[in-house]
PDB file of C-alpha atoms in Angstrom:
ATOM      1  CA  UNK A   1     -12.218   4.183  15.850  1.00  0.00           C
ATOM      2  CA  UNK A   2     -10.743   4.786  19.548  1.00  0.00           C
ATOM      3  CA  UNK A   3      -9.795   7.975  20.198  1.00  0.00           C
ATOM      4  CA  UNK A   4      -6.414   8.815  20.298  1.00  0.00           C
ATOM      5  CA  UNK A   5      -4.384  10.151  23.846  1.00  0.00           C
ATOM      6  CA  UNK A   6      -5.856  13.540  24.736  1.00  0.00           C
ATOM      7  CA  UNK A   7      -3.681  16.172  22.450  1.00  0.00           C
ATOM      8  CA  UNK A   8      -2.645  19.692  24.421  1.00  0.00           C
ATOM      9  CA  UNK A   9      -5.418  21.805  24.107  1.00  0.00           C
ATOM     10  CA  UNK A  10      -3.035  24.591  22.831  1.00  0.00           C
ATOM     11  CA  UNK A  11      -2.651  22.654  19.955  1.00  0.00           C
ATOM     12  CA  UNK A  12      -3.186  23.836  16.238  1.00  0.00           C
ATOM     13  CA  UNK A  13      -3.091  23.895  12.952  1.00  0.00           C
ATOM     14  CA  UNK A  14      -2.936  26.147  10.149  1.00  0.00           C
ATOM     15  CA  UNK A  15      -3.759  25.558   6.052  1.00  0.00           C
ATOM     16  CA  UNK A  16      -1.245  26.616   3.167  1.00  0.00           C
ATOM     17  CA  UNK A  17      -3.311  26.659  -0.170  1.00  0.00           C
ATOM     18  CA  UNK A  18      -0.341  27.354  -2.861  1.00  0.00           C
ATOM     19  CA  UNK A  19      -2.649  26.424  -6.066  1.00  0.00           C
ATOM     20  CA  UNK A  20      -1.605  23.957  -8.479  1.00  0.00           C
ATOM     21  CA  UNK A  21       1.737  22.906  -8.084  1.00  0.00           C
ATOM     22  CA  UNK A  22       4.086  20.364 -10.101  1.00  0.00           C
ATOM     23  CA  UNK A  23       5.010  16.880  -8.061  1.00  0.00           C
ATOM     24  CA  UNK A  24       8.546  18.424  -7.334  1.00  0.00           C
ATOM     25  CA  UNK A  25       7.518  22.140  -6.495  1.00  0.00           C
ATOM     26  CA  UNK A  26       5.148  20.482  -3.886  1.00  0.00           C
ATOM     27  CA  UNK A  27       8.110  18.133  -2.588  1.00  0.00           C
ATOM     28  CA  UNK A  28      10.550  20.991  -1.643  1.00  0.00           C
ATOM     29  CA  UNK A  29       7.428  23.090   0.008  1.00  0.00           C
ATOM     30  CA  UNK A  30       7.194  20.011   2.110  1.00  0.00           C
ATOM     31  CA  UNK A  31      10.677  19.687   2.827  1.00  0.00           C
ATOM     32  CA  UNK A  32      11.292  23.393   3.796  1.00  0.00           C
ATOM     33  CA  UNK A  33       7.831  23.553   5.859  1.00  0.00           C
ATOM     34  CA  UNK A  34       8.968  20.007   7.127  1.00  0.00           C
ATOM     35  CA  UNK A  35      12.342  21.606   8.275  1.00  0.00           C
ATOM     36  CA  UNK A  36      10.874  24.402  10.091  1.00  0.00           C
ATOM     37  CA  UNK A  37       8.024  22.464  11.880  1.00  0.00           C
ATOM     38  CA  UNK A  38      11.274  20.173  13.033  1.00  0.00           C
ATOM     39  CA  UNK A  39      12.725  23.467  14.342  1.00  0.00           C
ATOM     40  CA  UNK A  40       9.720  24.225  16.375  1.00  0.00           C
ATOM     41  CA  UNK A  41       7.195  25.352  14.112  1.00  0.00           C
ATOM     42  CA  UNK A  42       3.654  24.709  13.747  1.00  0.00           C
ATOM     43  CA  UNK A  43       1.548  22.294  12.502  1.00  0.00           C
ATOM     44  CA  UNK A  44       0.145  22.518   9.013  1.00  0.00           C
ATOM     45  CA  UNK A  45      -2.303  21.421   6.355  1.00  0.00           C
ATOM     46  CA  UNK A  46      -1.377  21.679   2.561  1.00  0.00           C
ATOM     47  CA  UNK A  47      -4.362  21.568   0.054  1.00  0.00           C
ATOM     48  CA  UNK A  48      -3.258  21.721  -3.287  1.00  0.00           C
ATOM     49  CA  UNK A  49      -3.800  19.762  -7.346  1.00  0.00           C
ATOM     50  CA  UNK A  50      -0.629  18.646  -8.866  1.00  0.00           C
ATOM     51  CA  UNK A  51      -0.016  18.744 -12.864  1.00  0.00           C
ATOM     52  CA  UNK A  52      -0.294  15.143 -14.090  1.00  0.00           C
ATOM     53  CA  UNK A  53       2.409  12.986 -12.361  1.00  0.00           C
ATOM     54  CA  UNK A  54       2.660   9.469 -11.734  1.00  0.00           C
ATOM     55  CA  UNK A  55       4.772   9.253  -8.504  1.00  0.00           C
ATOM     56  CA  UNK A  56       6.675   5.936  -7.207  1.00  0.00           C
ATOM     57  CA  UNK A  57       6.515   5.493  -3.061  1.00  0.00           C
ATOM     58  CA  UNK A  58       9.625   3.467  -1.898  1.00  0.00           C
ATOM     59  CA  UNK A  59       7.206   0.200  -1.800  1.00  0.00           C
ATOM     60  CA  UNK A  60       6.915   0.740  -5.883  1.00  0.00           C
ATOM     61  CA  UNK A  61       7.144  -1.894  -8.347  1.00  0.00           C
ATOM     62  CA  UNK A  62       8.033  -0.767 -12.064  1.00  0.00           C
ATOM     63  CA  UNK A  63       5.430  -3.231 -13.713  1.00  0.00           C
ATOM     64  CA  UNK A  64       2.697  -1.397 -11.968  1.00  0.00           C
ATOM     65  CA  UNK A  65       3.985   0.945 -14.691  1.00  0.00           C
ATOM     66  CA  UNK A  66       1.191  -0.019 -17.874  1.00  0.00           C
ATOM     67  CA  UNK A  67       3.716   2.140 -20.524  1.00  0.00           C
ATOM     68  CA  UNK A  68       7.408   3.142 -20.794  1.00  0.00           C
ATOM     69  CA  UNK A  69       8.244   6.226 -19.138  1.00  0.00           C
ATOM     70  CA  UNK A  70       9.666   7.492 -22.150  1.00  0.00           C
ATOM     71  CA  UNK A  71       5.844   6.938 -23.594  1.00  0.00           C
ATOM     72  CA  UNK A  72       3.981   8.626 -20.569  1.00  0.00           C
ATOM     73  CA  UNK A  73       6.510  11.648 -20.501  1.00  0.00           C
ATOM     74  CA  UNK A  74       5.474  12.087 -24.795  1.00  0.00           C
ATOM     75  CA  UNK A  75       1.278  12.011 -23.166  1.00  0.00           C
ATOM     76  CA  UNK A  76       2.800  14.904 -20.972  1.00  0.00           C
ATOM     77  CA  UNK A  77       2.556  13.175 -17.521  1.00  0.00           C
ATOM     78  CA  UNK A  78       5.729  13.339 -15.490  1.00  0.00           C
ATOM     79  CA  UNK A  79       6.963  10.110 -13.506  1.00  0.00           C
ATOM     80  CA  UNK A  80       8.623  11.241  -9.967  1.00  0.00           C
ATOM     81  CA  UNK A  81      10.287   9.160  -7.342  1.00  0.00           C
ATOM     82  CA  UNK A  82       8.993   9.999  -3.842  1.00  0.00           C
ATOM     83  CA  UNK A  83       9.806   9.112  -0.300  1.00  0.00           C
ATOM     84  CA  UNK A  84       6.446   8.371   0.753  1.00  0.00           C
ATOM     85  CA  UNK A  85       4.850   4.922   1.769  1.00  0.00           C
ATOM     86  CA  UNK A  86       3.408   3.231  -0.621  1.00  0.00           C
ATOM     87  CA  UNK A  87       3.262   2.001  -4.432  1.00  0.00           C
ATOM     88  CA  UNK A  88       2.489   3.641  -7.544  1.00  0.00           C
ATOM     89  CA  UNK A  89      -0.556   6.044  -8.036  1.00  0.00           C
ATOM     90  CA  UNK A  90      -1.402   9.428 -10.197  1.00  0.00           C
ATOM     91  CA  UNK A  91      -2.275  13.116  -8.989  1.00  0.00           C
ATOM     92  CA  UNK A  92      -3.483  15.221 -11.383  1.00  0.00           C
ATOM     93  CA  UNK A  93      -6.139  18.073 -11.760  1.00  0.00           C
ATOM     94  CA  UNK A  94      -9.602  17.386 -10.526  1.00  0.00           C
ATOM     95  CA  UNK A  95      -7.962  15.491  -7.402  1.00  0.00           C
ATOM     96  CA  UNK A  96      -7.556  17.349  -3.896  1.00  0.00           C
ATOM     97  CA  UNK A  97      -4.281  16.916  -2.658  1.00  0.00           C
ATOM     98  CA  UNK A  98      -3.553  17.329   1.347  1.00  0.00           C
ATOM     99  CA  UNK A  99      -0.179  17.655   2.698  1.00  0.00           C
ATOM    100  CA  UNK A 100      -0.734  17.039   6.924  1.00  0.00           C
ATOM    101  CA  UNK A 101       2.736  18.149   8.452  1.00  0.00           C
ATOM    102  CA  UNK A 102       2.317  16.781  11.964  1.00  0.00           C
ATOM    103  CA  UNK A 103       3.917  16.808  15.003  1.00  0.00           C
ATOM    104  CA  UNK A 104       3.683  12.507  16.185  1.00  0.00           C
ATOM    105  CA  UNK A 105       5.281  13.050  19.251  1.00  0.00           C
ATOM    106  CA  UNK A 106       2.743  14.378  21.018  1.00  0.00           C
ATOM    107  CA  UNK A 107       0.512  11.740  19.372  1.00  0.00           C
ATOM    108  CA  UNK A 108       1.937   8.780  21.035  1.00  0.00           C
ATOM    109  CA  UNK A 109       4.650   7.914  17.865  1.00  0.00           C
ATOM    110  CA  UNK A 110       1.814   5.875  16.503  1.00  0.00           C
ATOM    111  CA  UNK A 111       1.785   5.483  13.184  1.00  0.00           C
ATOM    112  CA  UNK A 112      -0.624   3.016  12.341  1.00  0.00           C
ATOM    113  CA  UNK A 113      -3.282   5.269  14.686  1.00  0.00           C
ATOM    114  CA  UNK A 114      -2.326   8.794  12.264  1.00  0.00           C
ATOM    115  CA  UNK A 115      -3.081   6.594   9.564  1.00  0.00           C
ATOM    116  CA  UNK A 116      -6.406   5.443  10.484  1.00  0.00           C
ATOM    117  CA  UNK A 117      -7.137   9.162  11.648  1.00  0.00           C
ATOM    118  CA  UNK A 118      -6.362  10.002   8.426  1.00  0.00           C
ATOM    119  CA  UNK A 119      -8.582   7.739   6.482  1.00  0.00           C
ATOM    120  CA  UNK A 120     -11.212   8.882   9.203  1.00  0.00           C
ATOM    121  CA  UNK A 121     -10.981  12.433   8.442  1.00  0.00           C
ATOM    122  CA  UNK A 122     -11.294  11.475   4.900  1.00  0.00           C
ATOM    123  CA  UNK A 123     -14.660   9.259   5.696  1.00  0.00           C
ATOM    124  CA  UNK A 124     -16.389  12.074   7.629  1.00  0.00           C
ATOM    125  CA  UNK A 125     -15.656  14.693   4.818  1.00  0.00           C
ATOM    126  CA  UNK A 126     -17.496  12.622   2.240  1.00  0.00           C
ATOM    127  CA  UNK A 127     -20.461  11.948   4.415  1.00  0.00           C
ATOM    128  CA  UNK A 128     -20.751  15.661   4.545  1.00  0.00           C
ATOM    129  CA  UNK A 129     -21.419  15.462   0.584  1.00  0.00           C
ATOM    130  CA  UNK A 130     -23.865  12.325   1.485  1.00  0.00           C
ATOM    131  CA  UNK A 131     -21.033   9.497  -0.240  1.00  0.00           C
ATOM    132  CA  UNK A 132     -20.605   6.502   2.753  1.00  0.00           C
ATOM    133  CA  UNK A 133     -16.853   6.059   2.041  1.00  0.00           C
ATOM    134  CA  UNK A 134     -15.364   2.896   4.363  1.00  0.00           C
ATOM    135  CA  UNK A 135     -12.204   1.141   4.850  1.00  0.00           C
ATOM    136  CA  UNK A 136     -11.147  -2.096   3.569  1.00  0.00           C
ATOM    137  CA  UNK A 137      -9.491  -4.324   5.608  1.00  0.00           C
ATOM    138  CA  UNK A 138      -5.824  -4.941   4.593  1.00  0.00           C
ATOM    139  CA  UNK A 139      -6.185  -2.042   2.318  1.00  0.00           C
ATOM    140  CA  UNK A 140      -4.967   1.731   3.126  1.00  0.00           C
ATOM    141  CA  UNK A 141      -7.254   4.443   1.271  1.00  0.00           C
ATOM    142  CA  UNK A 142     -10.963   5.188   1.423  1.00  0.00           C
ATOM    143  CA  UNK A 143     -13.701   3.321  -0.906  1.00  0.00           C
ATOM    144  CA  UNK A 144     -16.868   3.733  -1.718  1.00  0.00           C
ATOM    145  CA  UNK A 145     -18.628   0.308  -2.657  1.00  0.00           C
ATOM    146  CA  UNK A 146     -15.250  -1.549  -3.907  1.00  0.00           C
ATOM    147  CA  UNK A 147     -14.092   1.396  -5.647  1.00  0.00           C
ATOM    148  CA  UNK A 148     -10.997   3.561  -4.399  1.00  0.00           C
ATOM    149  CA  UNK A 149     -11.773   7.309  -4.049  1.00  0.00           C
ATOM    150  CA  UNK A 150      -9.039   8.165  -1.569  1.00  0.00           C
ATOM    151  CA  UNK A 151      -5.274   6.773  -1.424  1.00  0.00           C
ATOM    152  CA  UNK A 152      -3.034   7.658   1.375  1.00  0.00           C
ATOM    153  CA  UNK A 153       1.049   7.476   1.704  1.00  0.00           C
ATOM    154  CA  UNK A 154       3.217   9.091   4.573  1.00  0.00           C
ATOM    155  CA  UNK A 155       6.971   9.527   5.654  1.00  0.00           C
ATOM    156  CA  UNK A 156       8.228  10.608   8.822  1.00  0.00           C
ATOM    157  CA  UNK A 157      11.341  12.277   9.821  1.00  0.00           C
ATOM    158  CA  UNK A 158      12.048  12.851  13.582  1.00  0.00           C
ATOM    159  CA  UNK A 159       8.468  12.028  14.002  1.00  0.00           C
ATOM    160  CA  UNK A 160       7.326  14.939  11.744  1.00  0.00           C
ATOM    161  CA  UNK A 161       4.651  13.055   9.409  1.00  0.00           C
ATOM    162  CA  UNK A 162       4.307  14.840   5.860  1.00  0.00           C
ATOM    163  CA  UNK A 163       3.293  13.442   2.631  1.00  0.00           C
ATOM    164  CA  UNK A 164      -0.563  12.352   3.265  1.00  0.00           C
ATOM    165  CA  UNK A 165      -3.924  11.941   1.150  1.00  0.00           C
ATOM    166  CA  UNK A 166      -5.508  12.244  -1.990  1.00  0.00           C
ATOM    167  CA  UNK A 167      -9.258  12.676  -2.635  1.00  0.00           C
ATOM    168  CA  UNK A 168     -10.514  12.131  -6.445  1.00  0.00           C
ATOM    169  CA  UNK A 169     -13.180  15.001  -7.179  1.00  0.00           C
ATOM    170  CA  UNK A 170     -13.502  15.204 -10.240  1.00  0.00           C
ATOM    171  CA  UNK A 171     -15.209  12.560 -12.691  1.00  0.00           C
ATOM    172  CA  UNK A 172     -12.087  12.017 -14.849  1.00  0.00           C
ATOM    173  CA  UNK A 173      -9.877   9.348 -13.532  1.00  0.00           C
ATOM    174  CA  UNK A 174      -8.315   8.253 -17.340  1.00  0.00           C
ATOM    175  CA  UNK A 175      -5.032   9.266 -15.859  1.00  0.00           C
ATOM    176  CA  UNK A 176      -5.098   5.915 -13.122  1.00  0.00           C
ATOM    177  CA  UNK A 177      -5.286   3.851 -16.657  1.00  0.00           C
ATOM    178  CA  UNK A 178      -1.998   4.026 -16.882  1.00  0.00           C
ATOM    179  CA  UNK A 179      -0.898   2.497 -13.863  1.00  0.00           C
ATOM    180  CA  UNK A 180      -1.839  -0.584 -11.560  1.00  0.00           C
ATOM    181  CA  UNK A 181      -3.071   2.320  -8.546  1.00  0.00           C
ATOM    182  CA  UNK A 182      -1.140   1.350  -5.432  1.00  0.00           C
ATOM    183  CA  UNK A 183      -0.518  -1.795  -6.804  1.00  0.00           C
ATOM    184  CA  UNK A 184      -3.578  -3.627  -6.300  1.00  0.00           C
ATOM    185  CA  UNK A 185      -4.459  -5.349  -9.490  1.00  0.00           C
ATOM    186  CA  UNK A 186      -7.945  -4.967 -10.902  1.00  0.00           C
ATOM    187  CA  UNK A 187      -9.100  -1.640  -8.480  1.00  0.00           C
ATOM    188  CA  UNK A 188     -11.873   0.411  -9.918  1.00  0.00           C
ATOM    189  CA  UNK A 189     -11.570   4.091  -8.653  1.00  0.00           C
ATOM    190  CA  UNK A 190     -14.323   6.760  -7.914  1.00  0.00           C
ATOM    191  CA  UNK A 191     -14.498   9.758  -7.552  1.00  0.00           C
ATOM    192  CA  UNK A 192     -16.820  12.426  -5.348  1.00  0.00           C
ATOM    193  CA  UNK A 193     -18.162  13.752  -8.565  1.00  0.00           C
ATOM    194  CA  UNK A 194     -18.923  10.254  -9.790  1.00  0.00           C
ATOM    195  CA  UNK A 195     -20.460   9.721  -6.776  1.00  0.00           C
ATOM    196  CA  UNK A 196     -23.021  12.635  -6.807  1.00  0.00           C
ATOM    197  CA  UNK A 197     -23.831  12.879 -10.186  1.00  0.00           C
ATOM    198  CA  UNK A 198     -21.846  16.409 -10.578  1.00  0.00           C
ATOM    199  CA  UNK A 199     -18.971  18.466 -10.067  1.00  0.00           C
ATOM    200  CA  UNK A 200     -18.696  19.192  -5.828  1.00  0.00           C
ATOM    201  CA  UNK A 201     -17.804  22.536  -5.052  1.00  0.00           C
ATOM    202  CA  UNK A 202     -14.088  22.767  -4.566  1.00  0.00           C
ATOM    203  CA  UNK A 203     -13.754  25.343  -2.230  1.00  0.00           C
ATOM    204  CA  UNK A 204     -16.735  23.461   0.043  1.00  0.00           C
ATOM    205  CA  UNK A 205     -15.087  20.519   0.325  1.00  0.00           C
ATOM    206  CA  UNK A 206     -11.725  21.963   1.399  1.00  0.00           C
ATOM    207  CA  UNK A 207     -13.855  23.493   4.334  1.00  0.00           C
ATOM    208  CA  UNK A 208     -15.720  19.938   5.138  1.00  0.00           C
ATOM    209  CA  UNK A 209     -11.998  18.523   5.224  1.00  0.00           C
ATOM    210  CA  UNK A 210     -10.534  21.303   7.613  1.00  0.00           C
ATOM    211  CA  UNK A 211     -13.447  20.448   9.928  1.00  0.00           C
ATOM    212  CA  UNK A 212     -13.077  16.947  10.222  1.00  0.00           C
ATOM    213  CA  UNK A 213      -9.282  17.053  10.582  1.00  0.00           C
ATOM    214  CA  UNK A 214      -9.482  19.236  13.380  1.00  0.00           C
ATOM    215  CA  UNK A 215     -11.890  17.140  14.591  1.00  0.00           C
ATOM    216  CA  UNK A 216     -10.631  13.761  14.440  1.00  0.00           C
ATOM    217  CA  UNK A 217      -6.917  14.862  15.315  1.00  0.00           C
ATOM    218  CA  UNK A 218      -8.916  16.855  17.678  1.00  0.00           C
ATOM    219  CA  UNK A 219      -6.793  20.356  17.445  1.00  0.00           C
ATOM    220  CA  UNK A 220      -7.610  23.571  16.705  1.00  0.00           C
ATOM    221  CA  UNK A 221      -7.695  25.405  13.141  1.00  0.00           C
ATOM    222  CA  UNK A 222      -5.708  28.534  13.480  1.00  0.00           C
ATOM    223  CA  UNK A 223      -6.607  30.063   9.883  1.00  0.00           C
ATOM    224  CA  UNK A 224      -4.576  30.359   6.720  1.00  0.00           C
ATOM    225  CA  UNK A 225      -0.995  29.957   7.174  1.00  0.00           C
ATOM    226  CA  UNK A 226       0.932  33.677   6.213  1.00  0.00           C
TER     227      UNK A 226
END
């Protein structure tokens, strides 16, 4: 992937790791820390698991919906509009959520280029584990021989990206039965744990991913956000 225009080297980031969060809990973090980055703030990266959702980007189509959402509310999974990109897919437990609030303007305003970044970031943190994940052409996400393991949706707001990535660890992906994942009719999904035979180590992976996106969006990790 070319590189993207040389980034201040002041630059930085900082990670926010609130837990396990519902879909709308993690929406208005976003939109305060979204706020405040648009007032001058810094640069962030949220890692957290949502409770089971199924959440609709603003490119959604309700037949990718497999059951009423009066039936998927009684099997305890919540169904949530959101202002990402993108169609329908699931978060859950067992799936690393990140949360990039970035500063575009001093990427260039290139959207397309913070996407690919993103699935790059995503590619070299599953090499780290040993799992070749690639891109698909025509096709936003990660994969790992066919199979999804990755999906990726963004908005932007006065060139502040938020919204972002998620990265299936663990082995139980029932909760993407229920859907037709980002629309595409057919997809198989993975997951890193599938991958390797076991359970990755949570906290390890969070640390392979903090590399690579400092890294690839080549600025520097300032530490835990306070």
């Amino acid at each position: 992937m070319a590189r993207p225009a040389a980034v201040p080297s002041t630059a930085s980031f900082r990670t926010l790791r609130p837990g396990r969060l519902s879909y709308q809990d993690g929406l208005r973090l976003q939109e305060e820390l979204v706020a405040a980055r648009c007032r001058g703030g810094e640069d962030l990266l949220i890692l957290l698991e949502h409770d089971p959702v199924i959440t609709l980007g603003r490119g959604s189509d309700g037949d990718h919906l497999l059951l009423p959402v009066a039936e998927l509310v009684r099997r305890g999974v919540t169904v949530a509009a959101s202002n990402r990109g993108g169609d329908v897919t699931w978060h859950g437990p067992g799936q690393l959520v990140g949360y990039p609030i970035v500063d575009l303007n001093r990427r260039g305003r290139d959207l397309h280029r913070y996407l690919c970044e993103l699935e790059e970031v995503l590619i070299v943190t599953l090499a780290r584990f040993g799992v070749p994940g690639e891109r698909l052409p025509g096709k936003t996400g990660v994969w790992v021989g066919g199979a999804k393991i990755a999906s990726i949706g963004i908005a932007v707001r006065r060139w502040i990206a938020w919204h972002g990535f998620a990265l299936n660890l663990s082995a139980d992906l029932t909760g993407f039965d229920l859907i037709v994942p980002c629309g595409l009719h057919g997809v198989r999904m993975t997951s890193l744990a599938g991958e390797l035979g076991r359970p990755p180590e949570w906290a390890a992976v969070e640390e392979a991913l903090i590399t690579a996106f400092a890294n690839i969006l080549q600025i520097d990790y300032a530490g835990d956000h306070e």
